[in-house]
Amino acid sequence: MKFISTLLLLCFVGILQAQVKEVKIPTNLGKITQAYHYNTQQKNFFFLKSYNQLQGMQMTDSLTVKQSLFTLVPDYFDDTVVAFTAAEENKATMYIVTKKNILTKTFDFEQNITTTAAPFTWDPQEEDSFLHFSHGDKFYALHSRIRNSQIRFLQLNADLKPQKDTMINFTGHNFYLGPHSQVSLNQALQDSVPMTYIEMNQPTDLLKAAAQRKYYIHNDVLYITLDTSNQSTEVLSIDLTTQETTYASYPQPFNKPRLNHPGSNSLLFDNKLVQAYFDKQFITIVLRDEQGEPIKTYQMTKDHADFITGGMVSISNIRGLYKDKYAPIEKRSNFLLRAKNASLYGVIAYPVGDHIVLQFGSGNRTKPFARNFFFDAFINGPRTNKFNPYFKSVVALASTALDQQLNPDFSFTIPSEDKLRILRTKRGFRITSNKYKLVLKINDQHYYGKQESRSKTFDLVPF
């Protein structure tokens, strides 16, 4: 009877999945070059861009177009779209950043107009822009001062009028870049790749977790982690309401100094920091508390494929994201040697019920990091490649689960659903094709967006 009930449940779930249909969004744009989706507090918006036009759409819960607005593409649009806000029900604002300006384009779907605010500017000789994001219905910009260890904290409205403009001082703290170089805060924060957003206490893609500069927002507090040296992981926090700050430095768990740049190796979750490191012999994982003290240390060898406390850990096929083959690490004796030469590596930690899942891996990338990680899962072809964190990547993973006492629980089944891997292996789906524009999740359903040649619709295909 139990078997029959399970079978009926699976059939019912299959029927529900089969009922999710492709959504066709009408558009007059002949060739869509970029697509954006913004969804918050029951507000659902799509933005489509061609070479000379922008189309903004307010959507219903069933993904039909409620209102649509067209406007010419401004000259500055080739720069970075960093955020959206929707402080009013029928308005959405797009924020765009250039080398010395922040600009906006507001779509008023009730009045059927679009407006552009006067740009917010700064002196690039005095400060560098390093982080822009929206939280709730507010937009924030953070700039690092070039000549001192200060951060300029800005909260701007849709008209780019400062609601808050505060100088935050981190003088007296040490920051590093590379193996041994002590640098200014401005140098530690700057990179050709913007900071990567990580949603705390949620599963995240390994390649996002491998970023050296990451930021998190938890309980209205902004956290910035810097893995820019083999000295330590620096964690800065700024309360978005009060601008109160904290600074913490967590020693790296290396057994010996590395000659090459270490890359990223930490992740914040809950009130803990997890760090990971590997060399030719070991994978070492350290859990630290808020004061930086080690709570637990685990070590895995390529010969035994287990943590010190025992049990088996599986390692994914070193050859890539495109296969679901797993093997114990001792069957791949060259894994750690090959992983050590990877261009990036990272660690993931997130709760599942009363367990914590830990994953660690490395990857090679033939393309540089995308300029933007504001959206969790964008796909573009290699020509633009701005929102494509998955193009031609190789990843290997070590996985385990910890119980409430932070001991490995090898009887726990780690959730293995990976919708993006399913998409990458989907028949007929070519990630390098320019017709695929974005991947998104709405109401627990995944879609990918595409426009066929000469089509007058933007299609959302469920998967």
Coordinates of C-alpha atoms in Angstrom, one line a residue:
M1 CA 0.0 0.0 0.0
K2 CA 2.8 2.4 0.8
F3 CA 4.4 1.7 -2.5
I4 CA 1.2 2.4 -4.3
S5 CA 0.7 5.7 -2.4
T6 CA 4.2 6.7 -3.3
L7 CA 3.7 5.8 -7.0
L8 CA 0.4 7.8 -7.1
L9 CA 2.2 10.8 -5.4
L10 CA 5.0 10.7 -8.0
C11 CA 2.4 10.5 -10.8
F12 CA 0.5 13.5 -9.4
V13 CA 3.7 15.5 -9.1
G14 CA 4.6 14.6 -12.7
I15 CA 1.2 15.7 -13.9
L16 CA 1.5 19.1 -12.1
Q17 CA 4.9 19.6 -13.7
A18 CA 3.6 18.7 -17.1
Q19 CA 0.8 21.4 -16.7
V20 CA 3.4 24.2 -16.5
K21 CA 3.3 25.6 -19.9
E22 CA 5.6 27.8 -21.9
V23 CA 4.9 31.5 -21.6
K24 CA 5.1 33.8 -24.6
I25 CA 5.6 37.5 -23.9
P26 CA 4.7 39.7 -26.9
T27 CA 7.4 42.2 -27.9
N28 CA 8.0 44.5 -30.9
L29 CA 11.8 44.1 -30.5
G30 CA 13.2 42.4 -33.5
K31 CA 16.3 41.1 -31.8
I32 CA 16.6 41.1 -28.0
T33 CA 20.2 41.6 -26.8
Q34 CA 19.6 41.5 -23.1
A35 CA 16.8 40.6 -20.7
Y36 CA 16.2 41.3 -17.1
H37 CA 13.7 40.1 -14.5
Y38 CA 12.9 41.9 -11.2
N39 CA 10.5 40.4 -8.7
T40 CA 9.9 41.6 -5.1
Q41 CA 6.9 41.9 -2.7
Q42 CA 4.4 40.6 -5.3
K43 CA 5.8 43.1 -7.9
N44 CA 6.9 41.4 -11.1
F45 CA 8.7 43.2 -13.9
F46 CA 10.5 42.3 -17.1
F47 CA 12.9 44.5 -19.1
L48 CA 14.0 43.6 -22.7
K49 CA 16.7 45.5 -24.6
S50 CA 17.4 45.6 -28.3
Y51 CA 20.1 47.7 -30.0
N52 CA 18.0 50.9 -29.8
Q53 CA 15.0 50.2 -27.6
L54 CA 14.1 49.3 -24.1
Q55 CA 10.8 47.6 -23.3
G56 CA 9.6 47.5 -19.7
M57 CA 6.7 45.3 -18.7
Q58 CA 4.6 45.0 -15.5
M59 CA 3.5 41.4 -15.2
T60 CA 0.6 39.6 -13.4
D61 CA 1.2 36.6 -11.1
S62 CA 0.3 34.4 -14.1
L63 CA 3.0 36.0 -16.2
T64 CA 0.8 37.9 -18.6
V65 CA 1.6 41.5 -19.5
K66 CA -0.3 44.0 -17.4
Q67 CA 1.3 47.1 -18.8
S68 CA 4.1 47.7 -21.4
L69 CA 6.3 50.7 -22.0
F70 CA 8.9 51.4 -24.8
T71 CA 11.7 53.9 -24.6
L72 CA 14.9 54.6 -26.6
V73 CA 18.1 53.1 -25.3
P74 CA 20.1 55.8 -23.7
D75 CA 23.7 56.3 -24.8
Y76 CA 25.1 55.1 -21.4
F77 CA 23.2 51.8 -21.4
D78 CA 26.3 49.8 -22.5
D79 CA 27.6 50.3 -18.9
T80 CA 26.6 48.2 -16.0
V81 CA 23.0 47.6 -14.9
V82 CA 23.4 47.0 -11.2
A83 CA 20.0 47.1 -9.5
F84 CA 16.3 47.7 -9.6
T85 CA 13.8 49.1 -7.1
A86 CA 10.0 49.3 -7.0
A87 CA 9.1 51.6 -4.1
E88 CA 5.6 52.1 -5.6
E89 CA 3.3 49.4 -6.9
N90 CA 3.2 50.6 -10.6
K91 CA 6.8 52.0 -10.8
A92 CA 10.1 50.3 -11.3
T93 CA 13.5 52.0 -11.5
M94 CA 16.6 50.6 -13.2
Y95 CA 20.0 51.8 -11.9
I96 CA 23.0 52.0 -14.2
V97 CA 26.6 52.7 -13.3
T98 CA 29.4 54.3 -15.4
K99 CA 33.0 55.1 -14.3
K100 CA 31.9 58.3 -12.6
N101 CA 28.1 58.4 -12.7
I102 CA 25.0 56.6 -11.4
L103 CA 22.0 57.0 -13.7
T104 CA 18.4 55.8 -13.5
K105 CA 15.5 55.0 -15.9
T106 CA 12.1 54.9 -14.2
F107 CA 9.1 53.2 -15.8
D108 CA 5.8 54.6 -14.5
F109 CA 3.2 52.0 -15.8
E110 CA 0.3 54.0 -14.3
Q111 CA 1.1 57.3 -16.1
N112 CA 2.6 55.4 -19.1
I113 CA 5.8 57.4 -19.1
T114 CA 9.5 56.9 -18.5
T115 CA 11.8 59.4 -16.8
T116 CA 15.5 59.8 -16.4
A117 CA 17.0 61.5 -13.2
A118 CA 19.9 63.8 -13.3
P119 CA 23.0 61.7 -12.8
F120 CA 24.7 61.3 -9.4
T121 CA 28.4 61.9 -9.9
W122 CA 31.6 61.7 -7.9
D123 CA 35.3 62.5 -8.4
P124 CA 37.2 59.4 -9.5
Q125 CA 40.4 61.0 -8.3
E126 CA 39.1 61.0 -4.8
E127 CA 37.0 57.8 -4.5
D128 CA 36.3 54.5 -6.3
S129 CA 32.9 52.9 -6.7
F130 CA 33.0 49.3 -5.6
L131 CA 29.5 48.1 -4.7
H132 CA 25.9 48.9 -5.7
F133 CA 22.8 46.9 -4.7
S134 CA 19.1 47.2 -3.7
H135 CA 17.6 45.9 -0.5
G136 CA 13.9 46.1 0.0
D137 CA 12.9 49.2 -1.8
K138 CA 16.1 51.1 -1.2
F139 CA 19.2 51.5 -3.4
Y140 CA 22.7 51.7 -1.8
A141 CA 26.1 52.7 -3.2
L142 CA 29.5 52.2 -1.5
H143 CA 32.6 54.0 -2.5
S144 CA 36.1 53.5 -1.1
R145 CA 38.2 56.6 -0.5
I146 CA 41.6 56.5 -2.3
R147 CA 43.7 58.4 0.3
N148 CA 42.4 56.8 3.5
S149 CA 40.7 53.8 4.9
Q150 CA 37.2 55.2 4.7
I151 CA 34.1 54.0 2.9
R152 CA 31.4 56.4 1.7
F153 CA 28.0 54.9 2.4
L154 CA 25.2 56.3 0.2
Q155 CA 21.5 55.5 0.1
L156 CA 19.9 57.1 -3.0
N157 CA 16.2 57.4 -4.1
A158 CA 14.9 56.9 -7.6
D159 CA 15.7 60.6 -8.3
L160 CA 19.3 59.9 -7.1
K161 CA 18.9 62.3 -4.2
P162 CA 21.0 61.1 -1.2
Q163 CA 18.9 59.9 1.7
K164 CA 22.0 59.0 3.6
D165 CA 25.6 60.1 2.9
T166 CA 28.0 58.8 5.6
M167 CA 31.8 58.3 5.9
I168 CA 32.7 55.1 7.6
N169 CA 36.2 54.7 9.0
F170 CA 38.2 51.5 9.0
T171 CA 41.5 53.1 9.9
G172 CA 43.8 50.9 12.0
H173 CA 43.0 47.6 10.3
N174 CA 45.3 45.6 8.0
F175 CA 44.4 44.4 4.5
Y176 CA 46.4 42.2 2.2
L177 CA 46.6 41.4 -1.5
G178 CA 48.5 38.4 -2.9
P179 CA 50.8 36.3 -0.8
H180 CA 52.3 38.9 1.5
S181 CA 51.5 42.5 0.3
Q182 CA 49.9 44.8 2.8
V183 CA 47.7 47.2 1.0
S184 CA 45.1 50.0 1.6
L185 CA 41.4 49.2 2.1
N186 CA 40.8 50.8 -1.3
Q187 CA 43.2 48.4 -3.0
A188 CA 41.8 45.4 -1.2
L189 CA 38.2 46.3 -2.3
Q190 CA 39.0 47.1 -6.0
D191 CA 39.0 44.5 -8.7
S192 CA 38.0 44.2 -12.3
V193 CA 35.2 41.9 -11.2
P194 CA 32.4 43.4 -9.0
M195 CA 31.7 41.9 -5.7
T196 CA 29.6 38.8 -5.9
Y197 CA 26.3 38.6 -4.0
I198 CA 25.8 35.5 -1.9
E199 CA 22.4 34.8 -0.3
M200 CA 23.3 33.7 3.2
N201 CA 22.0 30.3 4.5
Q202 CA 20.9 29.3 1.0
P203 CA 22.4 26.9 -1.6
T204 CA 24.6 28.8 -4.0
D205 CA 26.6 28.0 -7.2
L206 CA 30.1 27.0 -6.5
L207 CA 31.5 29.4 -9.0
K208 CA 29.8 32.3 -7.3
A209 CA 31.1 31.1 -3.9
A210 CA 34.6 31.0 -5.4
A211 CA 34.7 34.8 -5.8
Q212 CA 37.5 36.5 -3.8
R213 CA 35.2 39.5 -2.8
K214 CA 31.7 38.6 -1.7
Y215 CA 28.9 40.4 0.0
Y216 CA 25.9 39.2 2.0
I217 CA 22.8 40.9 3.4
H218 CA 21.4 39.4 6.6
N219 CA 18.9 41.0 9.0
D220 CA 19.5 44.4 7.4
V221 CA 23.3 44.1 7.9
L222 CA 25.7 44.2 5.0
Y223 CA 28.7 41.8 5.3
I224 CA 31.7 42.0 3.0
T225 CA 34.3 39.1 3.0
L226 CA 37.7 39.5 1.4
D227 CA 39.8 36.5 0.5
T228 CA 42.5 38.5 -1.2
S229 CA 45.6 37.0 0.5
N230 CA 47.0 33.9 2.2
Q231 CA 47.2 35.9 5.5
S232 CA 43.5 36.0 6.6
T233 CA 39.9 36.4 5.6
E234 CA 38.7 40.0 6.4
V235 CA 35.0 40.5 7.3
L236 CA 33.5 44.0 7.3
S237 CA 29.9 44.6 8.4
I238 CA 27.8 47.7 8.1
D239 CA 24.3 48.1 9.5
L240 CA 22.1 49.5 6.7
T241 CA 19.9 51.3 9.2
T242 CA 22.4 52.7 11.7
Q243 CA 25.7 52.5 9.8
E244 CA 27.3 50.8 12.8
T245 CA 30.3 48.7 11.7
T246 CA 32.4 45.8 12.8
Y247 CA 35.7 44.3 11.6
A248 CA 37.0 40.8 12.0
S249 CA 40.1 39.0 10.7
Y250 CA 40.1 35.2 10.5
P251 CA 43.5 33.5 10.0
Q252 CA 43.7 31.3 6.9
P253 CA 43.8 27.6 7.7
F254 CA 47.0 27.0 5.6
N255 CA 49.5 24.5 6.9
K256 CA 52.2 26.4 5.1
P257 CA 52.4 29.6 3.0
R258 CA 51.4 29.2 -0.6
L259 CA 53.6 30.7 -3.3
N260 CA 50.8 31.4 -5.7
H261 CA 47.7 33.5 -5.1
P262 CA 45.3 31.4 -2.9
G263 CA 42.0 32.5 -4.4
S264 CA 38.7 32.4 -2.5
N265 CA 38.2 29.9 0.3
S266 CA 35.6 31.2 2.8
L267 CA 31.8 31.6 3.1
L268 CA 29.6 33.1 5.8
F269 CA 26.6 31.2 7.0
D270 CA 24.4 31.6 10.1
N271 CA 26.8 33.1 12.7
K272 CA 29.8 31.1 11.5
L273 CA 32.6 31.3 8.9
V274 CA 33.7 28.3 7.0
Q275 CA 37.1 28.2 5.4
A276 CA 38.6 25.6 3.1
Y277 CA 42.1 24.9 1.7
F278 CA 43.7 22.2 -0.2
D279 CA 47.2 21.2 -1.3
K280 CA 48.7 18.0 -2.8
Q281 CA 47.9 16.0 0.3
F282 CA 44.8 17.4 2.1
I283 CA 41.6 19.2 1.9
T284 CA 41.2 21.1 5.2
I285 CA 37.9 22.7 6.3
V286 CA 37.7 24.9 9.4
L287 CA 34.5 26.2 11.0
R288 CA 35.0 29.4 13.1
D289 CA 32.7 31.3 15.5
E290 CA 32.1 35.1 15.4
Q291 CA 35.3 35.7 17.4
G292 CA 37.4 33.8 14.9
E293 CA 38.0 30.8 17.2
P294 CA 38.0 27.4 15.5
I295 CA 34.9 25.3 16.4
K296 CA 35.7 22.3 14.3
T297 CA 38.5 21.3 11.9
Y298 CA 38.1 18.5 9.4
Q299 CA 40.7 17.0 7.1
M300 CA 40.4 14.8 4.0
T301 CA 43.2 13.0 2.3
K302 CA 43.3 11.8 -1.3
D303 CA 44.2 8.3 -0.1
H304 CA 41.4 7.7 2.4
A305 CA 38.7 9.9 1.1
D306 CA 37.3 10.6 4.5
F307 CA 37.2 13.2 7.2
I308 CA 39.4 12.5 10.3
T309 CA 36.2 11.4 12.1
G310 CA 35.6 8.7 9.4
G311 CA 33.1 8.0 6.7
M312 CA 33.1 8.4 2.9
V313 CA 33.0 11.6 0.9
S314 CA 32.2 11.7 -2.8
I315 CA 34.0 13.7 -5.4
S316 CA 32.3 14.6 -8.6
N317 CA 33.9 13.8 -12.0
I318 CA 36.8 16.2 -12.5
R319 CA 35.8 16.5 -16.1
G320 CA 33.0 18.8 -15.6
L321 CA 29.6 20.2 -14.8
Y322 CA 28.0 18.3 -17.6
K323 CA 28.1 14.9 -16.0
D324 CA 26.4 13.5 -12.9
K325 CA 29.1 10.8 -12.3
Y326 CA 30.5 10.6 -8.8
A327 CA 33.4 8.5 -7.5
P328 CA 35.2 8.1 -4.2
I329 CA 38.2 10.4 -4.1
E330 CA 40.7 7.5 -3.8
K331 CA 39.7 6.3 -7.3
R332 CA 41.0 9.6 -8.6
S333 CA 44.5 9.8 -7.2
N334 CA 45.4 12.9 -9.2
F335 CA 42.4 14.9 -8.1
L336 CA 44.1 17.1 -5.6
L337 CA 47.1 17.7 -7.8
R338 CA 44.8 18.7 -10.7
A339 CA 42.5 20.7 -8.4
K340 CA 45.5 22.6 -7.0
N341 CA 46.2 24.0 -10.5
A342 CA 42.7 25.2 -10.9
S343 CA 42.0 28.9 -11.5
L344 CA 39.5 29.2 -8.6
Y345 CA 38.0 27.3 -5.8
G346 CA 35.3 27.8 -3.2
V347 CA 33.3 26.4 -0.3
I348 CA 29.6 26.2 0.2
A349 CA 27.7 25.9 3.5
Y350 CA 23.9 26.0 4.0
P351 CA 21.3 24.4 6.4
V352 CA 19.0 21.6 5.4
G353 CA 16.6 20.9 8.3
D354 CA 18.8 20.4 11.3
H355 CA 21.9 19.6 9.2
I356 CA 24.5 21.7 7.6
V357 CA 25.7 20.8 4.1
L358 CA 29.3 21.5 3.3
Q359 CA 30.6 21.3 -0.3
F360 CA 34.0 22.2 -1.6
G361 CA 35.4 22.3 -5.2
S362 CA 37.6 23.9 -7.8
G363 CA 37.1 25.0 -11.3
N364 CA 38.8 26.3 -14.4
R365 CA 37.3 29.1 -16.4
T366 CA 38.2 30.0 -20.0
K367 CA 36.4 33.3 -19.7
P368 CA 36.9 36.0 -17.0
F369 CA 34.3 36.4 -14.4
A370 CA 31.2 38.2 -15.6
R371 CA 31.0 41.9 -14.9
N372 CA 27.7 41.5 -13.0
F373 CA 26.4 39.0 -10.5
F374 CA 23.3 41.0 -9.6
F375 CA 21.1 38.3 -11.0
D376 CA 21.5 34.8 -9.7
A377 CA 21.4 32.9 -13.0
F378 CA 21.8 34.7 -16.3
I379 CA 22.9 33.0 -19.5
N380 CA 24.3 35.0 -22.5
G381 CA 26.4 33.8 -25.4
P382 CA 30.2 34.2 -25.3
R383 CA 30.1 37.5 -27.3
T384 CA 28.4 39.4 -24.5
N385 CA 29.0 37.1 -21.6
K386 CA 28.0 39.7 -19.0
F387 CA 25.6 37.5 -17.0
N388 CA 27.0 34.0 -17.7
P389 CA 28.8 32.4 -14.7
Y390 CA 28.6 28.9 -16.3
F391 CA 30.3 29.2 -19.6
K392 CA 32.9 26.5 -20.2
S393 CA 33.6 25.6 -16.6
V394 CA 35.0 22.6 -14.9
V395 CA 34.1 21.8 -11.3
A396 CA 34.8 19.0 -8.8
L397 CA 32.9 18.8 -5.5
A398 CA 33.5 17.2 -2.1
S399 CA 30.3 17.0 -0.1
T400 CA 29.2 16.0 3.4
A401 CA 26.6 16.9 6.0
L402 CA 27.1 17.9 9.6
D403 CA 24.7 17.2 12.4
Q404 CA 23.7 19.6 15.2
Q405 CA 26.9 18.9 17.0
L406 CA 28.8 19.7 13.8
N407 CA 30.0 16.1 13.3
P408 CA 29.8 14.5 9.9
D409 CA 26.6 12.5 9.4
F410 CA 27.2 10.1 6.6
S411 CA 23.7 8.6 6.8
F412 CA 22.2 11.9 5.7
T413 CA 21.2 12.2 2.1
I414 CA 22.4 15.4 0.6
P415 CA 19.8 17.0 -1.7
S416 CA 21.2 16.6 -5.2
E417 CA 18.6 18.6 -7.3
D418 CA 20.5 20.9 -9.6
K419 CA 18.1 22.6 -12.0
L420 CA 20.9 24.4 -13.8
R421 CA 22.8 21.2 -14.5
I422 CA 19.5 19.7 -15.8
L423 CA 19.3 22.7 -18.1
R424 CA 22.9 22.5 -19.3
T425 CA 22.4 18.8 -20.3
K426 CA 18.9 19.4 -21.9
R427 CA 18.7 18.2 -25.4
G428 CA 18.8 21.0 -27.9
F429 CA 19.9 23.6 -25.4
R430 CA 23.2 25.2 -26.4
I431 CA 24.5 27.6 -23.7
T432 CA 26.6 29.5 -26.3
S433 CA 23.6 30.3 -28.5
N434 CA 22.7 34.0 -28.5
K435 CA 19.0 33.2 -28.5
Y436 CA 19.1 32.3 -24.8
K437 CA 18.9 35.3 -22.6
L438 CA 18.3 34.4 -19.0
V439 CA 17.4 31.8 -16.4
L440 CA 15.0 32.6 -13.6
K441 CA 12.9 31.2 -10.9
I442 CA 9.3 32.3 -10.2
N443 CA 7.1 30.7 -7.6
D444 CA 9.4 27.6 -7.3
Q445 CA 9.3 27.1 -11.1
H446 CA 12.4 27.5 -13.2
Y447 CA 12.3 29.0 -16.7
Y448 CA 14.8 29.9 -19.3
G449 CA 14.1 32.8 -21.6
K450 CA 14.8 32.8 -25.3
Q451 CA 13.9 34.6 -28.5
E452 CA 13.8 32.6 -31.7
S453 CA 15.0 34.2 -35.0
R454 CA 12.6 36.8 -36.3
S455 CA 10.1 36.0 -33.5
K456 CA 7.9 38.7 -32.0
T457 CA 7.7 37.0 -28.6
F458 CA 10.1 36.4 -25.7
D459 CA 9.5 32.8 -24.6
L460 CA 9.8 31.5 -21.0
V461 CA 10.3 27.8 -21.2
P462 CA 9.8 25.8 -17.9
F463 CA 12.3 23.1 -17.0

